[in-house]
Coordinates of N, CA and C in Angstrom, one line a residue:
X1 N 102.0 94.1 88.1 CA 102.0 92.6 88.3 C 102.9 92.2 89.5
X2 N 103.4 93.2 90.3 CA 104.1 92.9 91.5 C 103.1 92.8 92.6
X3 N 102.8 91.6 93.0 CA 101.7 91.4 94.0 C 102.2 91.6 95.4
X4 N 103.5 92.0 95.6 CA 104.1 92.3 96.9 C 103.9 93.8 97.2
X5 N 103.4 94.6 96.2 CA 103.3 96.0 96.4 C 101.8 96.3 96.6
X6 N 101.5 97.4 97.4 CA 100.2 97.9 97.5 C 100.0 98.9 96.3
X7 N 98.8 98.7 95.6 CA 98.5 99.5 94.4 C 97.2 100.3 94.7
X8 N 97.2 101.6 94.3 CA 96.0 102.4 94.4 C 95.9 103.2 93.1
X9 N 94.8 103.0 92.4 CA 94.5 103.7 91.1 C 93.2 104.3 91.1
X10 N 93.1 105.6 90.9 CA 91.8 106.3 90.7 C 91.4 106.2 89.3
X11 N 90.6 105.2 89.0 CA 90.3 104.9 87.6 C 89.5 106.0 86.9
X12 N 88.8 106.9 87.7 CA 88.1 108.0 87.1 C 89.0 109.0 86.4
X13 N 90.3 109.0 86.8 CA 91.2 110.0 86.3 C 92.1 109.4 85.2
X14 N 91.9 108.1 84.9 CA 92.7 107.4 83.9 C 92.1 107.6 82.5
X15 N 93.0 107.6 81.5 CA 92.5 107.8 80.1 C 92.1 106.4 79.6
X16 N 91.1 106.5 78.7 CA 90.7 105.2 78.0 C 91.7 104.9 76.9
X17 N 91.9 103.6 76.7 CA 92.8 103.1 75.7 C 92.0 102.2 74.7
X18 N 92.3 102.3 73.5 CA 91.6 101.5 72.5 C 92.0 100.0 72.7
X19 N 91.0 99.1 72.4 CA 91.3 97.7 72.4 C 91.3 97.2 71.0
X20 N 91.7 95.9 70.7 CA 91.7 95.5 69.3 C 90.3 95.5 68.7
X21 N 89.2 95.6 69.4 CA 87.9 95.6 68.9 C 87.3 97.0 68.8
X22 N 86.8 97.4 67.7 CA 86.3 98.7 67.5 C 85.1 98.9 68.4
X23 N 85.0 100.1 69.1 CA 83.9 100.4 70.0 C 84.1 99.9 71.4
X24 N 85.2 99.3 71.7 CA 85.5 98.8 73.0 C 86.8 99.4 73.5
X25 N 86.8 100.1 74.6 CA 87.9 100.8 75.2 C 88.2 100.2 76.6
X26 N 89.3 100.5 77.1 CA 89.6 99.9 78.5 C 90.7 100.8 79.2
X27 N 90.7 100.6 80.5 CA 91.7 101.2 81.4 C 92.4 100.0 82.1
X28 N 93.6 99.6 81.6 CA 94.2 98.5 82.2 C 94.7 98.8 83.7
X29 N 94.4 97.9 84.6 CA 94.9 98.1 86.0 C 96.0 97.2 86.3
X30 N 96.0 95.9 85.8 CA 97.0 95.0 86.0 C 97.0 94.1 84.8
X31 N 98.2 93.8 84.2 CA 98.2 93.0 82.9 C 99.5 92.3 82.8
X32 N 99.3 91.0 82.5 CA 100.5 90.1 82.4 C 101.0 90.2 81.0
X33 N 100.2 90.1 80.0 CA 100.6 90.1 78.6 C 99.8 91.1 77.8
X34 N 100.1 91.3 76.5 CA 99.4 92.3 75.7 C 98.0 92.0 75.6
X35 N 97.7 90.7 75.2 CA 96.3 90.3 75.0 C 96.0 89.0 75.6
X36 N 96.7 88.6 76.6 CA 96.5 87.2 77.2 C 97.0 87.2 78.6
X37 N 96.6 86.1 79.3 CA 97.0 85.9 80.7 C 96.2 86.8 81.7
X38 N 96.8 86.9 82.9 CA 96.2 87.7 84.0 C 95.9 89.1 83.5
X39 N 94.7 89.6 83.7 CA 94.4 91.0 83.4 C 93.2 91.5 84.3
X40 N 93.3 92.7 84.8 CA 92.3 93.4 85.5 C 92.1 94.7 84.8
X41 N 90.8 95.0 84.4 CA 90.6 96.3 83.6 C 89.2 96.8 83.9
X42 N 89.1 98.1 83.6 CA 87.8 98.7 83.4 C 87.5 98.7 81.9
X43 N 86.4 98.2 81.5 CA 86.1 98.1 80.0 C 84.9 98.8 79.7
X44 N 84.9 99.6 78.6 CA 83.7 100.3 78.2 C 83.3 99.9 76.7
X45 N 82.0 99.5 76.6 CA 81.5 99.2 75.3 C 80.7 100.4 74.8
X46 N 80.9 100.9 73.6 CA 80.0 101.9 73.0 C 78.7 101.2 72.6
X47 N 77.7 102.0 72.4 CA 76.4 101.4 72.0 C 76.6 100.6 70.6
X48 N 76.2 99.4 70.6 CA 76.3 98.6 69.4 C 77.6 97.8 69.3
X49 N 78.5 98.0 70.2 CA 79.8 97.3 70.1 C 79.6 95.8 70.4
X50 N 80.4 95.0 69.7 CA 80.3 93.6 69.9 C 81.6 92.9 69.6
X51 N 81.9 91.8 70.3 CA 83.0 90.9 70.0 C 82.6 89.7 69.3
X52 N 83.5 89.1 68.5 CA 83.2 87.8 67.9 C 83.4 86.7 69.0
X53 N 82.9 85.5 68.7 CA 83.0 84.4 69.7 C 84.5 84.2 70.0
X54 N 84.8 84.1 71.3 CA 86.1 83.9 71.8 C 86.1 83.1 73.1
X55 N 87.2 82.4 73.4 CA 87.3 81.6 74.6 C 88.2 82.3 75.6
X56 N 87.9 82.0 76.9 CA 88.7 82.5 78.0 C 89.4 81.3 78.7
X57 N 90.6 81.0 78.3 CA 91.3 79.8 78.9 C 91.4 79.9 80.4
X58 N 91.6 81.1 80.9 CA 91.8 81.2 82.4 C 90.6 81.7 83.1
X59 N 89.4 81.7 82.4 CA 88.2 82.2 83.0 C 88.0 83.7 83.0
X60 N 86.8 84.2 83.2 CA 86.5 85.6 83.2 C 85.5 85.9 84.3
X61 N 85.8 87.0 85.0 CA 84.9 87.5 86.1 C 84.5 89.0 85.7
X62 N 83.2 89.3 85.8 CA 82.7 90.6 85.4 C 81.7 91.1 86.4
X63 N 81.9 92.4 86.7 CA 80.8 93.2 87.4 C 80.4 94.3 86.6
X64 N 79.1 94.4 86.2 CA 78.6 95.5 85.4 C 78.4 96.7 86.2
X65 N 79.1 97.8 85.8 CA 79.1 99.1 86.5 C 77.9 100.0 86.0
X66 N 77.7 100.0 84.7 CA 76.6 100.7 84.2 C 76.2 100.2 82.8
X67 N 75.0 100.6 82.3 CA 74.5 100.1 81.1 C 74.0 98.6 81.1
X68 N 74.0 98.0 80.0 CA 73.5 96.6 79.9 C 74.6 95.8 79.0
X69 N 75.2 94.8 79.6 CA 76.1 93.9 79.0 C 75.3 92.7 78.5
X70 N 75.6 92.1 77.4 CA 74.9 91.0 76.8 C 75.8 90.0 76.2
X71 N 75.4 88.7 76.1 CA 75.9 87.7 75.3 C 74.8 86.7 75.0
X72 N 75.1 85.6 74.4 CA 74.1 84.7 73.9 C 73.4 84.0 75.1
X73 N 73.9 84.2 76.3 CA 73.2 83.6 77.5 C 72.2 84.6 78.1
X74 N 72.2 85.9 77.7 CA 71.3 86.8 78.3 C 71.8 88.2 78.4
X75 N 70.9 89.1 79.0 CA 71.2 90.5 79.2 C 71.5 90.8 80.7
X76 N 72.6 91.5 80.9 CA 73.0 91.7 82.3 C 73.1 93.2 82.6
X77 N 72.2 93.8 83.3 CA 72.2 95.2 83.6 C 73.2 95.6 84.7
X78 N 73.3 96.9 85.0 CA 74.2 97.3 86.0 C 73.9 96.6 87.3
X79 N 75.0 96.2 88.0 CA 74.8 95.4 89.2 C 74.9 93.9 89.0
X80 N 75.1 93.5 87.8 CA 75.2 92.0 87.5 C 76.6 91.5 87.8
X81 N 76.7 90.4 88.4 CA 78.0 89.7 88.7 C 78.0 88.4 87.9
X82 N 79.1 88.2 87.1 CA 79.2 87.1 86.2 C 80.5 86.4 86.3
X83 N 80.5 85.1 86.3 CA 81.7 84.3 86.3 C 81.6 83.3 85.2
X84 N 82.5 83.3 84.2 CA 82.6 82.4 83.1 C 83.8 81.5 83.3
X85 N 83.7 80.2 83.6 CA 84.9 79.4 84.0 C 85.9 79.2 82.9
X86 N 87.1 78.8 83.3 CA 88.1 78.5 82.3 C 87.6 77.5 81.2
X87 N 87.9 77.9 79.9 CA 87.5 77.1 78.8 C 86.1 77.5 78.2
X88 N 85.4 78.4 78.9 CA 84.1 78.9 78.4 C 84.3 79.8 77.2
X89 N 83.3 80.0 76.4 CA 83.4 80.9 75.3 C 82.1 81.7 75.1
X90 N 82.1 82.9 74.6 CA 80.9 83.6 74.3 C 81.2 84.7 73.3
X91 N 80.1 85.4 72.8 CA 80.2 86.5 71.9 C 79.5 87.7 72.5
X92 N 80.2 88.5 73.3 CA 79.6 89.6 74.1 C 79.3 90.8 73.2
X93 N 78.3 91.6 73.7 CA 78.0 92.8 73.0 C 77.2 93.7 73.9
X94 N 76.9 94.9 73.5 CA 76.1 95.8 74.3 C 75.3 96.7 73.3
X95 N 74.0 96.6 73.3 CA 73.2 97.4 72.4 C 73.2 98.9 72.8
X96 N 73.1 99.1 74.1 CA 73.0 100.5 74.6 C 74.3 101.1 75.1
X97 N 75.3 100.2 75.2 CA 76.6 100.6 75.8 C 76.7 100.2 77.3
X98 N 77.9 100.0 77.8 CA 78.0 99.6 79.2 C 79.5 99.8 79.6
X99 N 79.7 99.8 81.0 CA 81.0 99.8 81.5 C 81.1 98.6 82.5
X100 N 82.2 97.9 82.5 CA 82.5 96.7 83.2 C 83.7 96.8 84.0
X101 N 83.8 96.1 85.1 CA 85.0 95.7 85.8 C 85.3 94.3 85.5
X102 N 86.4 94.0 84.8 CA 86.7 92.7 84.3 C 88.0 92.1 84.8
X103 N 88.0 90.8 85.2 CA 89.2 90.1 85.6 C 89.3 88.9 84.8
X104 N 90.4 88.7 84.1 CA 90.7 87.6 83.2 C 91.9 86.7 83.7
X105 N 91.8 85.4 83.5 CA 92.9 84.5 83.8 C 93.2 84.4 85.3
X106 N 92.3 84.5 86.2 CA 92.6 84.6 87.6 C 91.8 83.5 88.4
X107 N 91.2 82.5 87.8 CA 90.5 81.5 88.5 C 91.5 80.5 89.1
X108 N 91.2 80.1 90.3 CA 92.0 79.1 91.0 C 91.8 77.7 90.3
X109 N 92.8 76.9 90.4 CA 92.6 75.6 89.8 C 91.5 74.8 90.5
X110 N 90.6 74.3 89.7 CA 89.4 73.5 90.2 C 88.2 74.4 90.4
X111 N 88.3 75.7 90.2 CA 87.1 76.6 90.3 C 86.5 76.6 89.0
X112 N 85.4 75.9 88.8 CA 84.7 75.7 87.5 C 83.3 76.3 87.5
X113 N 82.9 77.0 88.6 CA 81.5 77.4 88.7 C 81.2 78.5 87.7
X114 N 80.0 78.4 87.1 CA 79.4 79.5 86.3 C 78.4 80.2 87.2
X115 N 78.6 81.5 87.3 CA 77.8 82.3 88.3 C 77.1 83.5 87.6
X116 N 75.8 83.7 87.9 CA 75.1 84.8 87.4 C 74.3 85.4 88.6
X117 N 74.6 86.6 89.1 CA 73.8 87.2 90.2 C 73.4 88.6 89.8
X118 N 72.1 88.9 90.0 CA 71.6 90.2 89.9 C 71.7 90.8 91.3
X119 N 72.7 91.6 91.6 CA 72.8 92.1 93.0 C 71.7 93.1 93.4
X120 N 71.0 93.6 92.4 CA 69.8 94.5 92.7 C 68.7 93.7 93.5
X121 N 68.7 92.4 93.3 CA 67.6 91.6 93.9 C 68.2 90.6 94.9
X122 N 69.5 90.4 95.0 CA 70.0 89.4 95.9 C 70.0 89.9 97.4
X123 N 69.9 89.0 98.3 CA 69.8 89.4 99.7 C 71.1 89.9 100.4
X124 N 71.0 90.8 101.3 CA 72.1 91.2 102.1 C 72.1 90.5 103.4
X125 N 73.2 90.2 104.0 CA 73.3 89.5 105.3 C 74.1 90.4 106.3
X126 N 73.8 90.4 107.6 CA 74.6 91.2 108.5 C 76.0 90.9 108.5
X127 N 76.9 91.9 108.6 CA 78.3 91.7 108.7 C 78.7 92.2 110.1
X128 N 80.0 92.5 110.3 CA 80.5 93.0 111.6 C 80.0 94.4 111.8
X129 N 79.7 94.8 113.0 CA 79.3 96.1 113.3 C 78.0 96.4 112.5
X130 N 78.0 97.6 111.8 CA 76.9 98.0 111.0 C 77.0 97.6 109.5
X131 N 78.0 96.8 109.2 CA 78.2 96.4 107.8 C 77.1 95.5 107.3
X132 N 76.8 95.5 106.0 CA 75.9 94.5 105.3 C 76.8 93.9 104.2
X133 N 76.6 92.6 104.0 CA 77.4 91.9 103.1 C 76.5 91.1 102.1
X134 N 76.9 91.1 100.8 CA 76.3 90.3 99.8 C 77.3 89.3 99.3
X135 N 77.4 88.1 99.7 CA 78.3 87.1 99.2 C 78.1 86.8 97.7
X136 N 79.1 86.9 96.9 CA 79.0 86.6 95.5 C 79.6 85.3 95.0
X137 N 80.8 85.0 95.6 CA 81.4 83.7 95.2 C 82.5 83.4 96.3
X138 N 82.6 82.1 96.6 CA 83.6 81.6 97.5 C 84.2 80.3 96.9
X139 N 85.5 80.2 96.9 CA 86.2 79.0 96.5 C 87.4 78.8 97.3
X140 N 87.5 77.7 98.2 CA 88.6 77.5 99.1 C 88.8 78.8 99.9
X141 N 90.0 79.4 99.8 CA 90.3 80.6 100.6 C 89.9 81.9 100.0
X142 N 89.3 81.9 98.8 CA 89.0 83.1 98.1 C 87.5 83.5 98.3
X143 N 87.3 84.8 98.6 CA 85.9 85.2 98.9 C 85.7 86.5 98.1
X144 N 84.5 86.6 97.5 CA 84.1 87.8 96.7 C 82.8 88.2 97.2
X145 N 82.6 89.5 97.4 CA 81.3 90.0 98.0 C 81.2 91.5 97.7
X146 N 80.0 92.0 97.9 CA 79.7 93.4 98.0 C 79.6 93.7 99.5
X147 N 80.1 94.9 99.9 CA 80.0 95.3 101.3 C 79.5 96.7 101.4
X148 N 78.4 96.9 102.1 CA 77.7 98.2 102.3 C 78.1 98.7 103.6
X149 N 78.7 99.9 103.6 CA 79.1 100.6 104.8 C 78.2 101.7 105.2
X150 N 77.5 101.7 106.3 CA 76.7 102.8 106.7 C 77.5 104.1 107.1
X151 N 76.9 105.2 107.1 CA 77.5 106.5 107.4 C 78.2 106.4 108.7
X152 N 79.5 106.8 108.8 CA 80.3 106.9 110.0 C 80.8 105.5 110.5
X153 N 80.7 104.5 109.7 CA 81.1 103.1 110.2 C 82.7 103.1 110.2
X154 N 83.2 102.4 111.3 CA 84.6 102.1 111.4 C 84.8 100.6 111.6
X155 N 85.9 100.1 111.1 CA 86.2 98.7 111.3 C 87.6 98.5 112.0
X156 N 87.7 97.5 112.8 CA 89.0 97.3 113.5 C 90.1 97.1 112.6
X157 N 91.3 97.4 113.1 CA 92.5 97.1 112.3 C 92.6 95.6 112.1
X158 N 92.9 95.1 110.9 CA 92.9 93.7 110.5 C 93.8 93.5 109.3
X159 N 94.2 92.2 109.2 CA 95.0 91.8 108.0 C 94.3 90.8 107.2
X160 N 94.8 90.6 106.0 CA 94.2 89.7 105.0 C 95.2 88.6 104.5
X161 N 94.9 87.4 104.9 CA 95.7 86.3 104.3 C 95.3 86.1 102.9
X162 N 96.3 86.2 102.0 CA 96.1 86.1 100.6 C 95.6 87.4 100.0
X163 N 95.8 88.5 100.7 CA 95.6 89.9 100.2 C 94.1 90.3 100.1
X164 N 94.0 91.5 99.6 CA 92.6 92.1 99.4 C 92.6 93.0 98.2
X165 N 91.5 93.0 97.5 CA 91.3 93.8 96.3 C 89.9 94.5 96.5
X166 N 89.9 95.8 96.2 CA 88.6 96.6 96.4 C 88.4 97.5 95.2
X167 N 87.2 97.5 94.7 CA 86.7 98.5 93.8 C 85.6 99.3 94.5
X168 N 85.8 100.6 94.6 CA 84.8 101.4 95.3 C 83.7 101.7 94.3
X169 N 82.4 101.2 94.6 CA 81.3 101.4 93.7 C 80.6 102.7 93.9
X170 N 80.5 103.2 95.1 CA 79.9 104.4 95.4 C 80.4 104.9 96.7
X171 N 80.3 106.3 96.9 CA 80.8 106.8 98.2 C 82.4 107.0 98.2
X172 N 82.9 107.1 99.4 CA 84.4 107.2 99.5 C 84.8 106.3 100.6
X173 N 85.7 105.3 100.3 CA 86.3 104.4 101.3 C 87.5 105.0 101.8
X174 N 87.8 104.8 103.1 CA 89.0 105.4 103.7 C 89.7 104.4 104.6
X175 N 91.0 104.7 104.8 CA 91.8 104.0 105.9 C 92.9 105.0 106.3
X176 N 93.8 104.5 107.1 CA 94.8 105.4 107.6 C 95.8 105.8 106.5
X177 N 95.7 105.2 105.3 CA 96.6 105.6 104.3 C 96.1 106.6 103.3
X178 N 94.7 106.8 103.3 CA 94.2 107.7 102.4 C 92.7 107.6 102.2
X179 N 92.2 108.3 101.2 CA 90.8 108.3 100.8 C 90.6 107.9 99.4
X180 N 89.6 107.1 99.1 CA 89.4 106.4 97.9 C 88.0 106.6 97.3
X181 N 87.8 107.6 96.4 CA 86.5 107.9 95.9 C 86.0 106.8 94.9
X182 N 84.7 107.0 94.5 CA 84.1 106.1 93.6 C 84.9 105.7 92.4
X183 N 85.0 104.4 92.1 CA 85.8 103.8 91.1 C 87.3 103.8 91.3
X184 N 87.7 104.0 92.5 CA 89.1 103.8 92.9 C 89.3 102.3 93.1
X185 N 90.5 101.8 92.6 CA 90.8 100.4 92.7 C 92.0 100.3 93.6
X186 N 91.9 99.4 94.6 CA 93.0 99.1 95.6 C 93.4 97.6 95.6
X187 N 94.6 97.3 95.6 CA 95.1 96.0 95.7 C 96.2 95.9 96.8
X188 N 95.9 95.2 97.9 CA 96.8 95.1 99.0 C 97.4 93.7 99.2
X189 N 98.7 93.6 99.4 CA 99.3 92.2 99.3 C 99.0 91.4 100.5
X190 N 99.4 90.1 100.4 CA 99.3 89.1 101.5 C 99.7 89.7 102.8
X191 N 98.9 89.5 103.8 CA 99.1 89.9 105.2 C 99.3 91.4 105.4
X192 N 98.9 92.2 104.5 CA 98.8 93.6 104.7 C 97.7 93.9 105.7
X193 N 97.8 95.1 106.4 CA 96.9 95.5 107.4 C 96.4 96.9 107.2
X194 N 95.1 97.2 107.6 CA 94.7 98.5 107.6 C 93.5 98.7 108.6
X195 N 93.1 99.9 108.8 CA 92.0 100.2 109.7 C 91.0 101.1 108.9
X196 N 90.0 100.4 108.2 CA 89.2 101.2 107.3 C 88.0 101.8 108.0
X197 N 87.5 102.9 107.3 CA 86.3 103.6 107.9 C 85.7 104.4 106.7
X198 N 84.5 104.9 107.0 CA 83.8 105.8 106.0 C 83.2 107.0 106.8
X199 N 83.0 108.1 106.1 CA 82.2 109.2 106.6 C 80.7 109.2 106.2
X200 N 80.6 108.7 104.9 CA 79.2 108.7 104.3 C 79.0 107.2 103.8
X201 N 77.7 106.9 103.6 CA 77.4 105.5 103.1 C 78.3 105.2 101.9
X202 N 78.9 104.0 101.8 CA 79.8 103.6 100.8 C 79.6 102.2 100.4
X203 N 79.7 101.8 99.2 CA 79.5 100.5 98.7 C 80.8 100.0 98.0
X204 N 81.3 98.9 98.3 CA 82.6 98.4 97.7 C 82.4 96.9 97.2
X205 N 83.1 96.6 96.2 CA 83.3 95.3 95.7 C 84.6 94.8 96.2
X206 N 84.6 93.6 96.9 CA 85.8 93.1 97.6 C 86.1 91.7 97.3
X207 N 87.4 91.4 97.1 CA 87.9 90.1 96.9 C 89.0 89.9 97.9
X208 N 89.1 88.8 98.6 CA 90.1 88.5 99.6 C 90.6 87.1 99.4
X209 N 91.9 86.8 99.8 CA 92.4 85.5 99.8 C 92.8 84.9 98.4
X210 N 92.9 85.8 97.4 CA 93.2 85.3 96.0 C 94.6 85.7 95.5
X211 N 95.3 86.5 96.3 CA 96.6 87.0 95.8 C 97.7 86.0 96.3
X212 N 98.9 86.0 95.6 CA 100.0 85.1 96.0 C 100.4 85.4 97.4
X213 N 100.8 84.3 98.1 CA 101.3 84.5 99.5 C 102.8 84.4 99.6
X214 N 103.4 84.2 98.4 CA 104.9 84.3 98.4 C 105.3 84.7 97.0
X215 N 106.5 85.3 96.8 CA 107.0 85.8 95.5 C 108.4 85.3 95.3
X216 N 108.8 85.3 94.0 CA 110.2 84.9 93.8 C 111.2 85.9 94.4
X217 N 112.3 85.5 94.9 CA 113.3 86.4 95.5 C 113.9 87.2 94.4
X218 N 114.6 88.3 94.8 CA 115.3 89.1 93.8 C 116.4 88.4 93.0
X219 N 116.8 87.3 93.6 CA 117.9 86.5 92.9 C 117.3 85.5 91.8
X220 N 116.0 85.3 91.8 CA 115.4 84.4 90.9 C 115.3 85.0 89.5

């Protein structure tokens, strides 16, 4: 929860931890409280696992990594992007099992949009250089998108106001600090800089502009 630090976690090497609900396991990446507040996790539903109806006071953001995630509003296969705004409630389940990237309690004040996107069918738009971008959500200074990197692509050194968060969906993302294989999670603080590149085609989930731009001093 120290947003002033750069964090890199290879989630493929992390152990699954039990959740309060049978059949649902998780890999906590960032967590404010035991079962409340700000949380970012990889979550796995066993086949047939389900939650009772519950509310998300701070909102919920989901990207389905594999399988099919469901609730009373529909079925969401791998590649689905979901935003349930603060105060929304649902009873999620998975008949065949699924794995999710989940962010809880991180909606900006005033961001009340409900979003459902099947990224398998949504259009790509040209980005800088050879990049392709699929915008998923924008609110004020926060931007969420998928970014497709072609083989051998390099990007100029740049910084991110409000920080940057990346989950590598396929391939290996790289910069001057290291190499990040599939399902690696990176969180870089406000105004951090890097010079990213790839050797092979790579797909990443990216959020920018959503991290704190200042932190309490050590004396606070």
